[in-house]
Amino acid sequence: MTSLLDSTRDRIIVAAEELFARTGVARTSLRAITALARVNLAAVNYHFGSKEGLVEEVYRRRLEPLNRARLANLEKLEKRRRKPTLEEILEAFMSPVASLARDPAQGGPTVMRLLGQTHAEAEAPYKAWFAGEYKRVLDRYHAALCRALPDLPPEDVRWRLQFLVGALTYPVAERQLVELVSGESMNPEDVHQVVHRLLPFVAAGFRAPVSVSKPGRRRLAARPTSSRKR
């Protein structure tokens, strides 16, 4: 934590955000949060009611600006006379993440690690709340993508939109792993290069043809019967 804020409530949120980003929500105890924030356990219950309430507040203050930016980008595209391209829609969704990641005032790299941890969490209550915060944005982008890709079934559009969320989170939240695989150093303040490299990749994924084969149980080949009589 780079600074000690005056407000007890703010100190708890900042401490929780840092620890959630470092070790994940499930593995972070309230005792660890209160020790870093230099407050007592009663302060958490007073301001947030429970750990779940604290988790929601930590994510709300980061997700709401991100979601507003994504919706504003999409509305700007849709107000134009010409129909937005697939690449324009995808960039409208992806670019606010780059802006968030390089802005210390919005949490910078810490927030990206936080979002990465959330996607990896196995705790159902946190995932349900996180998905709820995303729902309005994903529904709006799903509709826009369906209009841009009228030949792609809506179900496939929704699946590919989920793949986009994962593809965008990984290289920003796990910068060290990306550097290890690519062999190139990545400036944490220049996440725009990630979006620039990722955009044609995800656009090609959205344009990929739908597989005609449906998953099913493989049938075992019948064992040949022997003609020899015993």
PDB file of C-alpha atoms in Angstrom:
ATOM      1  CA  MET A   1       0.000   0.000   0.000  1.00  0.00           C
ATOM      2  CA  THR A   2       1.701   3.182  -1.166  1.00  0.00           C
ATOM      3  CA  SER A   3      -0.074   5.623   1.158  1.00  0.00           C
ATOM      4  CA  LEU A   4      -2.058   5.525   4.364  1.00  0.00           C
ATOM      5  CA  LEU A   5      -5.421   7.137   3.742  1.00  0.00           C
ATOM      6  CA  ASP A   6      -7.202   9.171   6.386  1.00  0.00           C
ATOM      7  CA  SER A   7     -10.524   7.372   6.115  1.00  0.00           C
ATOM      8  CA  THR A   8     -10.739   4.043   7.934  1.00  0.00           C
ATOM      9  CA  ARG A   9     -13.129   2.793   5.269  1.00  0.00           C
ATOM     10  CA  ASP A  10     -10.754   3.741   2.454  1.00  0.00           C
ATOM     11  CA  ARG A  11      -7.785   2.138   4.207  1.00  0.00           C
ATOM     12  CA  ILE A  12      -9.692  -1.138   4.458  1.00  0.00           C
ATOM     13  CA  ILE A  13     -10.653  -1.054   0.759  1.00  0.00           C
ATOM     14  CA  VAL A  14      -7.099  -0.272  -0.386  1.00  0.00           C
ATOM     15  CA  ALA A  15      -5.624  -3.005   1.826  1.00  0.00           C
ATOM     16  CA  ALA A  16      -8.209  -5.549   0.649  1.00  0.00           C
ATOM     17  CA  GLU A  17      -7.597  -4.678  -2.996  1.00  0.00           C
ATOM     18  CA  GLU A  18      -3.852  -5.134  -2.638  1.00  0.00           C
ATOM     19  CA  LEU A  19      -4.179  -8.484  -0.863  1.00  0.00           C
ATOM     20  CA  PHE A  20      -6.906  -9.784  -3.181  1.00  0.00           C
ATOM     21  CA  ALA A  21      -4.677  -8.952  -6.150  1.00  0.00           C
ATOM     22  CA  ARG A  22      -1.729 -10.704  -4.532  1.00  0.00           C
ATOM     23  CA  THR A  23      -3.289 -13.897  -3.189  1.00  0.00           C
ATOM     24  CA  GLY A  24      -6.926 -13.986  -4.331  1.00  0.00           C
ATOM     25  CA  VAL A  25     -10.155 -13.424  -2.441  1.00  0.00           C
ATOM     26  CA  ALA A  26     -10.576 -16.912  -0.996  1.00  0.00           C
ATOM     27  CA  ARG A  27      -7.064 -17.061   0.483  1.00  0.00           C
ATOM     28  CA  THR A  28      -7.140 -13.571   1.988  1.00  0.00           C
ATOM     29  CA  SER A  29      -8.349 -13.436   5.580  1.00  0.00           C
ATOM     30  CA  LEU A  30     -10.002 -10.489   7.257  1.00  0.00           C
ATOM     31  CA  ARG A  31      -7.230 -10.608   9.827  1.00  0.00           C
ATOM     32  CA  ALA A  32      -4.633  -9.995   7.106  1.00  0.00           C
ATOM     33  CA  ILE A  33      -6.669  -7.104   5.710  1.00  0.00           C
ATOM     34  CA  THR A  34      -7.143  -5.419   9.062  1.00  0.00           C
ATOM     35  CA  ALA A  35      -3.439  -5.828   9.884  1.00  0.00           C
ATOM     36  CA  LEU A  36      -2.404  -4.098   6.653  1.00  0.00           C
ATOM     37  CA  ALA A  37      -5.045  -1.384   7.065  1.00  0.00           C
ATOM     38  CA  ARG A  38      -4.148  -0.943  10.744  1.00  0.00           C
ATOM     39  CA  VAL A  39      -7.727  -1.219  11.914  1.00  0.00           C
ATOM     40  CA  ASN A  40      -9.604  -3.704  14.070  1.00  0.00           C
ATOM     41  CA  LEU A  41     -11.973  -6.392  12.832  1.00  0.00           C
ATOM     42  CA  ALA A  42     -14.994  -4.513  14.109  1.00  0.00           C
ATOM     43  CA  ALA A  43     -14.266  -1.736  11.599  1.00  0.00           C
ATOM     44  CA  VAL A  44     -14.783  -4.149   8.683  1.00  0.00           C
ATOM     45  CA  ASN A  45     -18.115  -5.288  10.054  1.00  0.00           C
ATOM     46  CA  TYR A  46     -19.166  -1.699  10.754  1.00  0.00           C
ATOM     47  CA  HIS A  47     -18.401  -0.371   7.256  1.00  0.00           C
ATOM     48  CA  PHE A  48     -19.137  -3.439   5.088  1.00  0.00           C
ATOM     49  CA  GLY A  49     -21.135  -5.904   7.188  1.00  0.00           C
ATOM     50  CA  SER A  50     -19.049  -8.920   6.157  1.00  0.00           C
ATOM     51  CA  LYS A  51     -16.171 -10.067   3.988  1.00  0.00           C
ATOM     52  CA  GLU A  52     -18.634 -10.535   1.111  1.00  0.00           C
ATOM     53  CA  GLY A  53     -19.710  -6.910   1.453  1.00  0.00           C
ATOM     54  CA  LEU A  54     -16.084  -5.792   1.378  1.00  0.00           C
ATOM     55  CA  VAL A  55     -15.375  -7.899  -1.714  1.00  0.00           C
ATOM     56  CA  GLU A  56     -18.301  -6.321  -3.542  1.00  0.00           C
ATOM     57  CA  GLU A  57     -17.172  -2.807  -2.670  1.00  0.00           C
ATOM     58  CA  VAL A  58     -13.592  -3.461  -3.808  1.00  0.00           C
ATOM     59  CA  TYR A  59     -14.758  -4.688  -7.204  1.00  0.00           C
ATOM     60  CA  ARG A  60     -17.547  -2.147  -7.577  1.00  0.00           C
ATOM     61  CA  ARG A  61     -15.245   0.839  -7.355  1.00  0.00           C
ATOM     62  CA  ARG A  62     -13.036  -0.605 -10.125  1.00  0.00           C
ATOM     63  CA  LEU A  63     -15.635  -2.228 -12.371  1.00  0.00           C
ATOM     64  CA  GLU A  64     -18.123   0.630 -12.512  1.00  0.00           C
ATOM     65  CA  PRO A  65     -15.730   3.087 -14.246  1.00  0.00           C
ATOM     66  CA  LEU A  66     -14.552   0.321 -16.586  1.00  0.00           C
ATOM     67  CA  ASN A  67     -18.116  -0.624 -17.494  1.00  0.00           C
ATOM     68  CA  ARG A  68     -19.125   3.022 -17.980  1.00  0.00           C
ATOM     69  CA  ALA A  69     -16.206   3.548 -20.365  1.00  0.00           C
ATOM     70  CA  ARG A  70     -17.115   0.457 -22.390  1.00  0.00           C
ATOM     71  CA  LEU A  71     -20.746   1.483 -22.681  1.00  0.00           C
ATOM     72  CA  ALA A  72     -19.786   5.059 -23.611  1.00  0.00           C
ATOM     73  CA  ASN A  73     -17.479   3.760 -26.347  1.00  0.00           C
ATOM     74  CA  LEU A  74     -20.218   1.564 -27.782  1.00  0.00           C
ATOM     75  CA  GLU A  75     -22.830   4.321 -27.654  1.00  0.00           C
ATOM     76  CA  LYS A  76     -20.453   6.635 -29.526  1.00  0.00           C
ATOM     77  CA  LEU A  77     -20.030   4.023 -32.262  1.00  0.00           C
ATOM     78  CA  GLU A  78     -23.748   3.362 -32.553  1.00  0.00           C
ATOM     79  CA  LYS A  79     -24.609   7.062 -32.880  1.00  0.00           C
ATOM     80  CA  ARG A  80     -22.649   7.341 -36.099  1.00  0.00           C
ATOM     81  CA  ARG A  81     -24.394   7.021 -39.431  1.00  0.00           C
ATOM     82  CA  ARG A  82     -22.411   4.056 -40.653  1.00  0.00           C
ATOM     83  CA  LYS A  83     -22.527   0.625 -39.105  1.00  0.00           C
ATOM     84  CA  PRO A  84     -19.538  -0.077 -36.828  1.00  0.00           C
ATOM     85  CA  THR A  85     -17.100  -2.734 -37.952  1.00  0.00           C
ATOM     86  CA  LEU A  86     -16.236  -5.801 -35.929  1.00  0.00           C
ATOM     87  CA  GLU A  87     -12.794  -4.376 -35.156  1.00  0.00           C
ATOM     88  CA  GLU A  88     -14.293  -1.095 -33.928  1.00  0.00           C
ATOM     89  CA  ILE A  89     -16.649  -2.912 -31.558  1.00  0.00           C
ATOM     90  CA  LEU A  90     -13.864  -5.091 -30.197  1.00  0.00           C
ATOM     91  CA  GLU A  91     -11.556  -2.114 -29.720  1.00  0.00           C
ATOM     92  CA  ALA A  92     -14.333  -0.236 -27.895  1.00  0.00           C
ATOM     93  CA  PHE A  93     -14.541  -3.157 -25.464  1.00  0.00           C
ATOM     94  CA  MET A  94     -10.790  -3.649 -25.067  1.00  0.00           C
ATOM     95  CA  SER A  95      -9.357  -0.121 -24.965  1.00  0.00           C
ATOM     96  CA  PRO A  96     -10.719   0.881 -21.503  1.00  0.00           C
ATOM     97  CA  VAL A  97      -8.734  -1.978 -19.995  1.00  0.00           C
ATOM     98  CA  ALA A  98      -5.543  -0.544 -21.462  1.00  0.00           C
ATOM     99  CA  SER A  99      -6.392   2.891 -20.063  1.00  0.00           C
ATOM    100  CA  LEU A 100      -7.152   1.437 -16.637  1.00  0.00           C
ATOM    101  CA  ALA A 101      -3.968  -0.631 -16.530  1.00  0.00           C
ATOM    102  CA  ARG A 102      -1.659   2.325 -17.170  1.00  0.00           C
ATOM    103  CA  ASP A 103      -3.432   4.799 -14.843  1.00  0.00           C
ATOM    104  CA  PRO A 104      -2.248   4.670 -11.196  1.00  0.00           C
ATOM    105  CA  ALA A 105      -5.275   6.725 -10.160  1.00  0.00           C
ATOM    106  CA  GLN A 106      -7.508   3.853 -11.313  1.00  0.00           C
ATOM    107  CA  GLY A 107      -5.368   1.193  -9.664  1.00  0.00           C
ATOM    108  CA  GLY A 108      -3.027   0.439 -12.570  1.00  0.00           C
ATOM    109  CA  PRO A 109      -1.344  -2.989 -12.622  1.00  0.00           C
ATOM    110  CA  THR A 110      -2.780  -3.865  -9.192  1.00  0.00           C
ATOM    111  CA  VAL A 111      -6.313  -3.766 -10.572  1.00  0.00           C
ATOM    112  CA  MET A 112      -5.358  -5.915 -13.539  1.00  0.00           C
ATOM    113  CA  ARG A 113      -3.903  -8.538 -11.203  1.00  0.00           C
ATOM    114  CA  LEU A 114      -7.085  -8.235  -9.162  1.00  0.00           C
ATOM    115  CA  LEU A 115      -9.250  -8.929 -12.207  1.00  0.00           C
ATOM    116  CA  GLY A 116      -6.995 -11.821 -13.177  1.00  0.00           C
ATOM    117  CA  GLN A 117      -7.353 -13.344  -9.717  1.00  0.00           C
ATOM    118  CA  THR A 118     -11.127 -13.034  -9.942  1.00  0.00           C
ATOM    119  CA  HIS A 119     -11.309 -14.994 -13.178  1.00  0.00           C
ATOM    120  CA  ALA A 120      -9.315 -17.759 -11.485  1.00  0.00           C
ATOM    121  CA  GLU A 121     -11.381 -17.797  -8.271  1.00  0.00           C
ATOM    122  CA  ALA A 122     -13.483 -20.862  -7.564  1.00  0.00           C
ATOM    123  CA  GLU A 123     -15.775 -19.241  -4.998  1.00  0.00           C
ATOM    124  CA  ALA A 124     -19.282 -19.282  -6.484  1.00  0.00           C
ATOM    125  CA  PRO A 125     -20.694 -16.249  -4.573  1.00  0.00           C
ATOM    126  CA  TYR A 126     -17.887 -13.989  -5.817  1.00  0.00           C
ATOM    127  CA  LYS A 127     -18.201 -15.259  -9.367  1.00  0.00           C
ATOM    128  CA  ALA A 128     -21.966 -14.731  -9.345  1.00  0.00           C
ATOM    129  CA  TRP A 129     -21.610 -11.141  -8.186  1.00  0.00           C
ATOM    130  CA  PHE A 130     -18.766 -10.460 -10.616  1.00  0.00           C
ATOM    131  CA  ALA A 131     -20.809 -11.849 -13.513  1.00  0.00           C
ATOM    132  CA  GLY A 132     -23.754  -9.700 -12.439  1.00  0.00           C
ATOM    133  CA  GLU A 133     -21.656  -6.544 -12.663  1.00  0.00           C
ATOM    134  CA  TYR A 134     -20.592  -7.517 -16.167  1.00  0.00           C
ATOM    135  CA  LYS A 135     -24.031  -8.594 -17.423  1.00  0.00           C
ATOM    136  CA  ARG A 136     -25.304  -5.267 -18.737  1.00  0.00           C
ATOM    137  CA  VAL A 137     -22.065  -4.584 -20.602  1.00  0.00           C
ATOM    138  CA  LEU A 138     -21.820  -8.078 -22.064  1.00  0.00           C
ATOM    139  CA  ASP A 139     -25.462  -8.016 -23.168  1.00  0.00           C
ATOM    140  CA  ARG A 140     -24.960  -4.701 -24.996  1.00  0.00           C
ATOM    141  CA  TYR A 141     -21.801  -5.895 -26.712  1.00  0.00           C
ATOM    142  CA  HIS A 142     -23.405  -9.232 -27.539  1.00  0.00           C
ATOM    143  CA  ALA A 143     -26.193  -7.418 -29.382  1.00  0.00           C
ATOM    144  CA  ALA A 144     -23.706  -5.204 -31.233  1.00  0.00           C
ATOM    145  CA  LEU A 145     -21.570  -8.172 -32.240  1.00  0.00           C
ATOM    146  CA  CYS A 146     -24.621 -10.079 -33.449  1.00  0.00           C
ATOM    147  CA  ARG A 147     -25.446  -7.166 -35.740  1.00  0.00           C
ATOM    148  CA  ALA A 148     -21.853  -7.064 -37.005  1.00  0.00           C
ATOM    149  CA  LEU A 149     -21.820 -10.840 -37.546  1.00  0.00           C
ATOM    150  CA  PRO A 150     -25.365 -11.705 -38.705  1.00  0.00           C
ATOM    151  CA  ASP A 151     -24.341 -15.143 -40.000  1.00  0.00           C
ATOM    152  CA  LEU A 152     -22.912 -16.239 -36.642  1.00  0.00           C
ATOM    153  CA  PRO A 153     -25.456 -17.849 -34.274  1.00  0.00           C
ATOM    154  CA  PRO A 154     -26.056 -15.700 -31.143  1.00  0.00           C
ATOM    155  CA  GLU A 155     -24.982 -18.595 -28.920  1.00  0.00           C
ATOM    156  CA  ASP A 156     -21.597 -18.713 -30.641  1.00  0.00           C
ATOM    157  CA  VAL A 157     -21.265 -14.941 -30.359  1.00  0.00           C
ATOM    158  CA  ARG A 158     -21.797 -15.200 -26.606  1.00  0.00           C
ATOM    159  CA  TRP A 159     -19.218 -17.968 -26.273  1.00  0.00           C
ATOM    160  CA  ARG A 160     -16.661 -15.993 -28.261  1.00  0.00           C
ATOM    161  CA  LEU A 161     -17.343 -12.895 -26.180  1.00  0.00           C
ATOM    162  CA  GLN A 162     -16.463 -14.913 -23.083  1.00  0.00           C
ATOM    163  CA  PHE A 163     -13.266 -16.073 -24.787  1.00  0.00           C
ATOM    164  CA  LEU A 164     -12.455 -12.420 -25.495  1.00  0.00           C
ATOM    165  CA  VAL A 165     -12.728 -11.548 -21.792  1.00  0.00           C
ATOM    166  CA  GLY A 166     -10.261 -14.300 -20.929  1.00  0.00           C
ATOM    167  CA  ALA A 167      -7.902 -13.464 -23.783  1.00  0.00           C
ATOM    168  CA  LEU A 168      -7.834  -9.819 -22.717  1.00  0.00           C
ATOM    169  CA  THR A 169      -7.327 -10.485 -19.021  1.00  0.00           C
ATOM    170  CA  TYR A 170      -4.432 -12.940 -19.289  1.00  0.00           C
ATOM    171  CA  PRO A 171      -1.736 -10.868 -21.064  1.00  0.00           C
ATOM    172  CA  VAL A 172      -2.428  -7.780 -18.941  1.00  0.00           C
ATOM    173  CA  ALA A 173      -2.763  -9.475 -15.557  1.00  0.00           C
ATOM    174  CA  GLU A 174       0.028 -12.020 -16.137  1.00  0.00           C
ATOM    175  CA  ARG A 175       2.636  -9.797 -17.768  1.00  0.00           C
ATOM    176  CA  GLN A 176       5.599 -11.848 -16.505  1.00  0.00           C
ATOM    177  CA  LEU A 177       4.262 -15.054 -18.076  1.00  0.00           C
ATOM    178  CA  VAL A 178       3.640 -13.298 -21.379  1.00  0.00           C
ATOM    179  CA  GLU A 179       7.217 -12.014 -21.380  1.00  0.00           C
ATOM    180  CA  LEU A 180       8.489 -15.519 -20.658  1.00  0.00           C
ATOM    181  CA  VAL A 181       6.559 -17.038 -23.570  1.00  0.00           C
ATOM    182  CA  SER A 182       7.129 -14.235 -26.084  1.00  0.00           C
ATOM    183  CA  GLY A 183      10.729 -13.435 -25.149  1.00  0.00           C
ATOM    184  CA  GLU A 184       9.879  -9.729 -25.283  1.00  0.00           C
ATOM    185  CA  SER A 185       9.727  -7.267 -22.428  1.00  0.00           C
ATOM    186  CA  MET A 186       6.423  -5.470 -21.974  1.00  0.00           C
ATOM    187  CA  ASN A 187       6.194  -2.044 -20.421  1.00  0.00           C
ATOM    188  CA  PRO A 188       3.403  -2.262 -17.821  1.00  0.00           C
ATOM    189  CA  GLU A 189       2.477   1.349 -18.603  1.00  0.00           C
ATOM    190  CA  ASP A 190       2.035   0.621 -22.328  1.00  0.00           C
ATOM    191  CA  VAL A 191      -0.764  -1.907 -22.397  1.00  0.00           C
ATOM    192  CA  HIS A 192      -1.961  -0.463 -25.696  1.00  0.00           C
ATOM    193  CA  GLN A 193       0.560  -2.669 -27.465  1.00  0.00           C
ATOM    194  CA  VAL A 194      -1.237  -5.686 -26.004  1.00  0.00           C
ATOM    195  CA  VAL A 195      -4.563  -4.468 -27.372  1.00  0.00           C
ATOM    196  CA  HIS A 196      -2.922  -3.708 -30.722  1.00  0.00           C
ATOM    197  CA  ARG A 197      -1.528  -7.246 -30.993  1.00  0.00           C
ATOM    198  CA  LEU A 198      -4.630  -8.923 -29.597  1.00  0.00           C
ATOM    199  CA  LEU A 199      -7.208  -7.153 -31.775  1.00  0.00           C
ATOM    200  CA  PRO A 200      -6.558  -9.001 -35.087  1.00  0.00           C
ATOM    201  CA  PHE A 201      -6.329 -12.298 -33.190  1.00  0.00           C
ATOM    202  CA  VAL A 202      -9.738 -11.988 -31.529  1.00  0.00           C
ATOM    203  CA  ALA A 203     -11.317 -10.544 -34.698  1.00  0.00           C
ATOM    204  CA  ALA A 204     -10.194 -13.641 -36.596  1.00  0.00           C
ATOM    205  CA  GLY A 205     -11.669 -15.785 -33.828  1.00  0.00           C
ATOM    206  CA  PHE A 206     -15.053 -14.079 -34.131  1.00  0.00           C
ATOM    207  CA  ARG A 207     -14.999 -14.526 -37.904  1.00  0.00           C
ATOM    208  CA  ALA A 208     -14.036 -18.202 -37.734  1.00  0.00           C
ATOM    209  CA  PRO A 209     -16.665 -20.559 -39.197  1.00  0.00           C
ATOM    210  CA  VAL A 210     -18.884 -22.478 -36.828  1.00  0.00           C
ATOM    211  CA  SER A 211     -18.031 -26.141 -36.479  1.00  0.00           C
ATOM    212  CA  VAL A 212     -20.748 -28.325 -37.933  1.00  0.00           C
ATOM    213  CA  SER A 213     -19.929 -31.285 -35.709  1.00  0.00           C
ATOM    214  CA  LYS A 214     -21.695 -31.488 -32.383  1.00  0.00           C
ATOM    215  CA  PRO A 215     -20.132 -32.951 -29.280  1.00  0.00           C
ATOM    216  CA  GLY A 216     -21.382 -36.368 -28.389  1.00  0.00           C
ATOM    217  CA  ARG A 217     -20.371 -39.667 -26.977  1.00  0.00           C
ATOM    218  CA  ARG A 218     -18.005 -41.588 -29.215  1.00  0.00           C
ATOM    219  CA  ARG A 219     -19.364 -44.925 -30.233  1.00  0.00           C
ATOM    220  CA  LEU A 220     -17.073 -47.833 -29.674  1.00  0.00           C
ATOM    221  CA  ALA A 221     -16.394 -49.968 -32.699  1.00  0.00           C
ATOM    222  CA  ALA A 222     -18.161 -53.303 -32.519  1.00  0.00           C
ATOM    223  CA  ARG A 223     -15.824 -56.138 -31.712  1.00  0.00           C
ATOM    224  CA  PRO A 224     -15.724 -58.604 -34.626  1.00  0.00           C
ATOM    225  CA  THR A 225     -17.266 -61.959 -33.838  1.00  0.00           C
ATOM    226  CA  SER A 226     -15.224 -65.060 -34.369  1.00  0.00           C
ATOM    227  CA  SER A 227     -16.471 -67.535 -36.948  1.00  0.00           C
ATOM    228  CA  ARG A 228     -14.584 -70.366 -35.313  1.00  0.00           C
ATOM    229  CA  LYS A 229     -16.803 -72.708 -33.358  1.00  0.00           C
ATOM    230  CA  ARG A 230     -15.608 -73.861 -30.037  1.00  0.00           C
TER     231      ARG A 230
END
